[in-house]
mmCIF file of C-alpha atoms and ligand atoms in Angstrom:
data_model
loop_
_atom_site.group_PDB
_atom_site.id
_atom_site.type_symbol
_atom_site.label_atom_id
_atom_site.label_comp_id
_atom_site.label_asym_id
_atom_site.label_seq_id
_atom_site.Cartn_x
_atom_site.Cartn_y
_atom_site.Cartn_z
ATOM 1 C CA MET A 77 3.094 -3.340 -23.668
ATOM 2 C CA SER A 78 1.008 -0.994 -21.575
ATOM 3 C CA LYS A 79 2.581 1.333 -19.084
ATOM 4 C CA VAL A 80 1.137 -0.690 -16.232
ATOM 5 C CA GLU A 81 2.860 -3.845 -17.407
ATOM 6 C CA ALA A 82 6.091 -1.985 -18.071
ATOM 7 C CA PHE A 83 6.023 -0.310 -14.675
ATOM 8 C CA LEU A 84 7.472 -3.291 -12.822
ATOM 9 C CA SER A 85 9.233 -6.405 -14.049
ATOM 10 C CA SER A 86 8.100 -9.710 -12.556
ATOM 11 C CA GLN A 87 11.336 -9.780 -10.559
ATOM 12 C CA GLU A 88 10.563 -6.313 -9.181
ATOM 13 C CA GLU A 89 7.051 -7.431 -8.333
ATOM 14 C CA GLN A 90 8.447 -10.319 -6.341
ATOM 15 C CA GLU A 91 10.734 -7.936 -4.433
ATOM 16 C CA ILE A 92 7.703 -5.845 -3.547
ATOM 17 C CA VAL A 93 5.696 -8.879 -2.465
ATOM 18 C CA LYS A 94 8.637 -9.867 -0.278
ATOM 19 C CA ALA A 95 8.597 -6.413 1.347
ATOM 20 C CA ILE A 96 4.907 -6.889 2.131
ATOM 21 C CA GLN A 97 5.651 -10.263 3.711
ATOM 22 C CA VAL A 98 8.428 -8.700 5.804
ATOM 23 C CA SER A 99 6.186 -5.836 6.906
ATOM 24 C CA GLU A 100 3.358 -8.137 7.844
ATOM 25 C CA LYS A 101 5.723 -9.974 10.182
ATOM 26 C CA ASN A 102 5.789 -6.774 12.232
ATOM 27 C CA THR A 103 2.121 -5.964 12.260
ATOM 28 C CA SER A 104 -1.337 -7.447 12.088
ATOM 29 C CA GLY A 105 -2.097 -4.753 9.505
ATOM 30 C CA GLU A 106 -2.552 -5.864 5.907
ATOM 31 C CA ILE A 107 -0.737 -4.002 3.164
ATOM 32 C CA ARG A 108 -1.586 -4.170 -0.517
ATOM 33 C CA VAL A 109 -0.346 -2.473 -3.664
ATOM 34 C CA HIS A 110 -2.643 -1.698 -6.596
ATOM 35 C CA ILE A 111 -1.299 -0.361 -9.889
ATOM 36 C CA GLU A 112 -3.253 0.992 -12.819
ATOM 37 C CA GLY A 113 -2.687 3.360 -15.714
ATOM 38 C CA THR A 114 -5.034 6.231 -15.214
ATOM 39 C CA THR A 115 -8.350 7.227 -13.737
ATOM 40 C CA LYS A 116 -10.789 10.022 -14.509
ATOM 41 C CA LYS A 117 -11.735 10.132 -10.856
ATOM 42 C CA ASP A 118 -10.050 11.965 -8.056
ATOM 43 C CA HIS A 119 -7.136 9.752 -7.051
ATOM 44 C CA TYR A 120 -8.115 9.619 -3.415
ATOM 45 C CA GLU A 121 -11.693 8.671 -4.314
ATOM 46 C CA ARG A 122 -10.426 6.048 -6.699
ATOM 47 C CA ALA A 123 -8.129 4.604 -4.020
ATOM 48 C CA ILE A 124 -11.131 4.183 -1.721
ATOM 49 C CA GLU A 125 -13.041 2.464 -4.517
ATOM 50 C CA VAL A 126 -10.169 0.045 -5.133
ATOM 51 C CA PHE A 127 -9.856 -0.514 -1.389
ATOM 52 C CA HIS A 128 -13.445 -1.770 -1.321
ATOM 53 C CA PHE A 129 -13.123 -3.653 -4.593
ATOM 54 C CA LEU A 130 -10.218 -5.621 -3.083
ATOM 55 C CA LYS A 131 -12.342 -6.224 0.027
ATOM 56 C CA MET A 132 -9.707 -4.548 2.111
ATOM 57 C CA ASN A 133 -12.458 -3.119 4.307
ATOM 58 C CA ALA A 134 -13.135 -6.610 5.681
ATOM 59 C CA THR A 135 -10.112 -7.150 7.940
ATOM 60 C CA LYS A 136 -10.809 -8.087 11.558
ATOM 61 C CA ASP A 137 -9.210 -4.968 13.033
ATOM 62 C CA ALA A 138 -10.004 -2.658 10.101
ATOM 63 C CA ASN A 139 -6.295 -2.160 9.598
ATOM 64 C CA GLY A 140 -5.786 -2.672 5.888
ATOM 65 C CA VAL A 141 -3.524 -0.244 4.042
ATOM 66 C CA LEU A 142 -3.619 0.287 0.316
ATOM 67 C CA ILE A 143 -0.845 1.898 -1.685
ATOM 68 C CA TYR A 144 -2.566 2.925 -4.906
ATOM 69 C CA VAL A 145 -0.513 4.016 -7.931
ATOM 70 C CA ALA A 146 -1.842 5.556 -11.165
ATOM 71 C CA VAL A 147 1.210 5.160 -13.368
ATOM 72 C CA ASN A 148 0.303 7.455 -16.274
ATOM 73 C CA ASP A 149 -1.022 10.131 -13.929
ATOM 74 C CA LYS A 150 2.155 9.979 -11.820
ATOM 75 C CA LYS A 151 0.015 9.871 -8.680
ATOM 76 C CA PHE A 152 -0.131 7.646 -5.656
ATOM 77 C CA VAL A 153 -2.335 7.481 -2.574
ATOM 78 C CA ILE A 154 -1.947 5.704 0.730
ATOM 79 C CA TYR A 155 -5.300 4.783 2.176
ATOM 80 C CA GLY A 156 -5.727 3.198 5.596
ATOM 81 C CA ASP A 157 -8.891 1.665 7.031
ATOM 82 C CA LYS A 158 -10.830 3.263 9.871
ATOM 83 C CA GLY A 159 -9.296 1.028 12.539
ATOM 84 C CA ILE A 160 -6.033 2.799 11.839
ATOM 85 C CA ASN A 161 -7.394 6.278 11.330
ATOM 86 C CA ASN A 162 -9.247 6.103 14.657
ATOM 87 C CA VAL A 163 -6.037 5.680 16.631
ATOM 88 C CA VAL A 164 -3.308 7.521 14.776
ATOM 89 C CA PRO A 165 -2.490 11.210 14.288
ATOM 90 C CA LYS A 166 -3.611 12.865 11.066
ATOM 91 C CA ASP A 167 -0.120 13.057 9.640
ATOM 92 C CA PHE A 168 0.454 9.377 10.329
ATOM 93 C CA TRP A 169 1.193 8.473 6.735
ATOM 94 C CA ASN A 170 3.473 11.401 5.990
ATOM 95 C CA THR A 171 6.743 9.579 6.610
ATOM 96 C CA THR A 172 5.503 6.717 4.469
ATOM 97 C CA LYS A 173 4.442 9.138 1.732
ATOM 98 C CA ASP A 174 7.818 10.872 1.835
ATOM 99 C CA SER A 175 9.683 7.579 1.540
ATOM 100 C CA ILE A 176 7.760 6.738 -1.607
ATOM 101 C CA GLN A 177 7.896 10.224 -3.083
ATOM 102 C CA ASN A 178 11.658 10.551 -2.678
ATOM 103 C CA GLN A 179 12.285 7.419 -4.728
ATOM 104 C CA PHE A 180 9.514 8.021 -7.273
ATOM 105 C CA LYS A 181 10.972 11.437 -8.079
ATOM 106 C CA GLN A 182 14.174 9.720 -9.139
ATOM 107 C CA GLY A 183 12.287 7.142 -11.160
ATOM 108 C CA ASN A 184 12.985 4.384 -8.619
ATOM 109 C CA PHE A 185 9.507 2.909 -8.516
ATOM 110 C CA THR A 186 10.336 -0.483 -7.074
ATOM 111 C CA GLN A 187 12.501 0.997 -4.339
ATOM 112 C CA GLY A 188 9.843 3.618 -3.625
ATOM 113 C CA LEU A 189 7.183 0.991 -3.105
ATOM 114 C CA ILE A 190 9.499 -1.198 -1.035
ATOM 115 C CA ASP A 191 10.513 1.740 1.171
ATOM 116 C CA GLY A 192 6.879 2.764 1.548
ATOM 117 C CA ILE A 193 5.772 -0.732 2.450
ATOM 118 C CA LEU A 194 8.513 -1.188 5.028
ATOM 119 C CA LYS A 195 7.823 2.252 6.484
ATOM 120 C CA ALA A 196 4.101 1.550 6.662
ATOM 121 C CA GLY A 197 4.925 -1.724 8.436
ATOM 122 C CA GLU A 198 7.019 0.105 11.024
ATOM 123 C CA GLU A 199 4.328 2.701 11.611
ATOM 124 C CA LEU A 200 1.594 0.087 11.859
ATOM 125 C CA LYS A 201 3.660 -1.944 14.295
ATOM 126 C CA LYS A 202 3.281 0.795 16.925
ATOM 127 C CA HIS A 203 -0.490 0.477 16.951
ATOM 128 C CA PHE A 204 -1.092 -2.982 15.545
ATOM 129 C CA PRO A 205 1.756 -5.256 16.629
ATOM 130 C CA TYR A 206 2.056 -8.676 15.100
ATOM 131 C CA GLN A 207 -0.079 -11.282 16.848
ATOM 132 C CA GLU A 208 0.986 -14.856 17.475
ATOM 133 C CA ASP A 209 -2.137 -16.141 15.795
ATOM 134 C CA ASP A 210 -1.886 -13.750 12.863
ATOM 135 C CA ILE A 211 -3.663 -14.685 9.673
ATOM 136 C CA ASP A 212 -2.677 -13.373 6.258
ATOM 137 C CA GLU A 213 -6.100 -11.888 5.648
ATOM 138 C CA LEU A 214 -5.324 -10.282 2.300
ATOM 139 C CA SER A 215 -3.149 -11.502 -0.546
ATOM 140 C CA ASN A 216 0.306 -9.962 -0.729
ATOM 141 C CA GLU A 217 0.284 -10.061 -4.527
ATOM 142 C CA ILE A 218 0.163 -6.794 -6.445
ATOM 143 C CA SER A 219 -3.196 -6.172 -8.073
ATOM 144 C CA LYS A 220 -3.650 -4.325 -11.342
ATOM 145 C CA GLY A 221 -6.672 -2.635 -12.738
HETATM 146 CA CA1 CA B 47 -2.202 -10.375 8.968
HETATM 147 CA CA1 CA B 48 -1.247 -9.869 3.519
#
């Protein structure tokens, strides 16, 4: 079994998907998680590539957020679309990053992702509150590459 498959059990994946559903009840923003083993690219650059590959740049309000994890490299990146970056302070994602980092350091990957997702949802809520007519524009399932 590869490290990517071993990273989360299917039960853990479902818990993460549930956290995305909960978060997206607070905000029109769309949160996704992508997990892969390793990349030769810069992790931030790779996160942007995945963001486009998943068509996360096509949301109505440009408010997609990707949490990208390279398991073997022990790296993660939070990447938000320009609709978010245009209206938030530069350090906007720091609390979200910290939530994830604190759990990852202890080897709690599922909890780290859940905390990060919920935190991102709270942060997004301030600028992109949930709309009555909200559409789930992007799948909540975890993608792997
Ligand atoms: Ca939505
Ligand atoms: Ca969604």
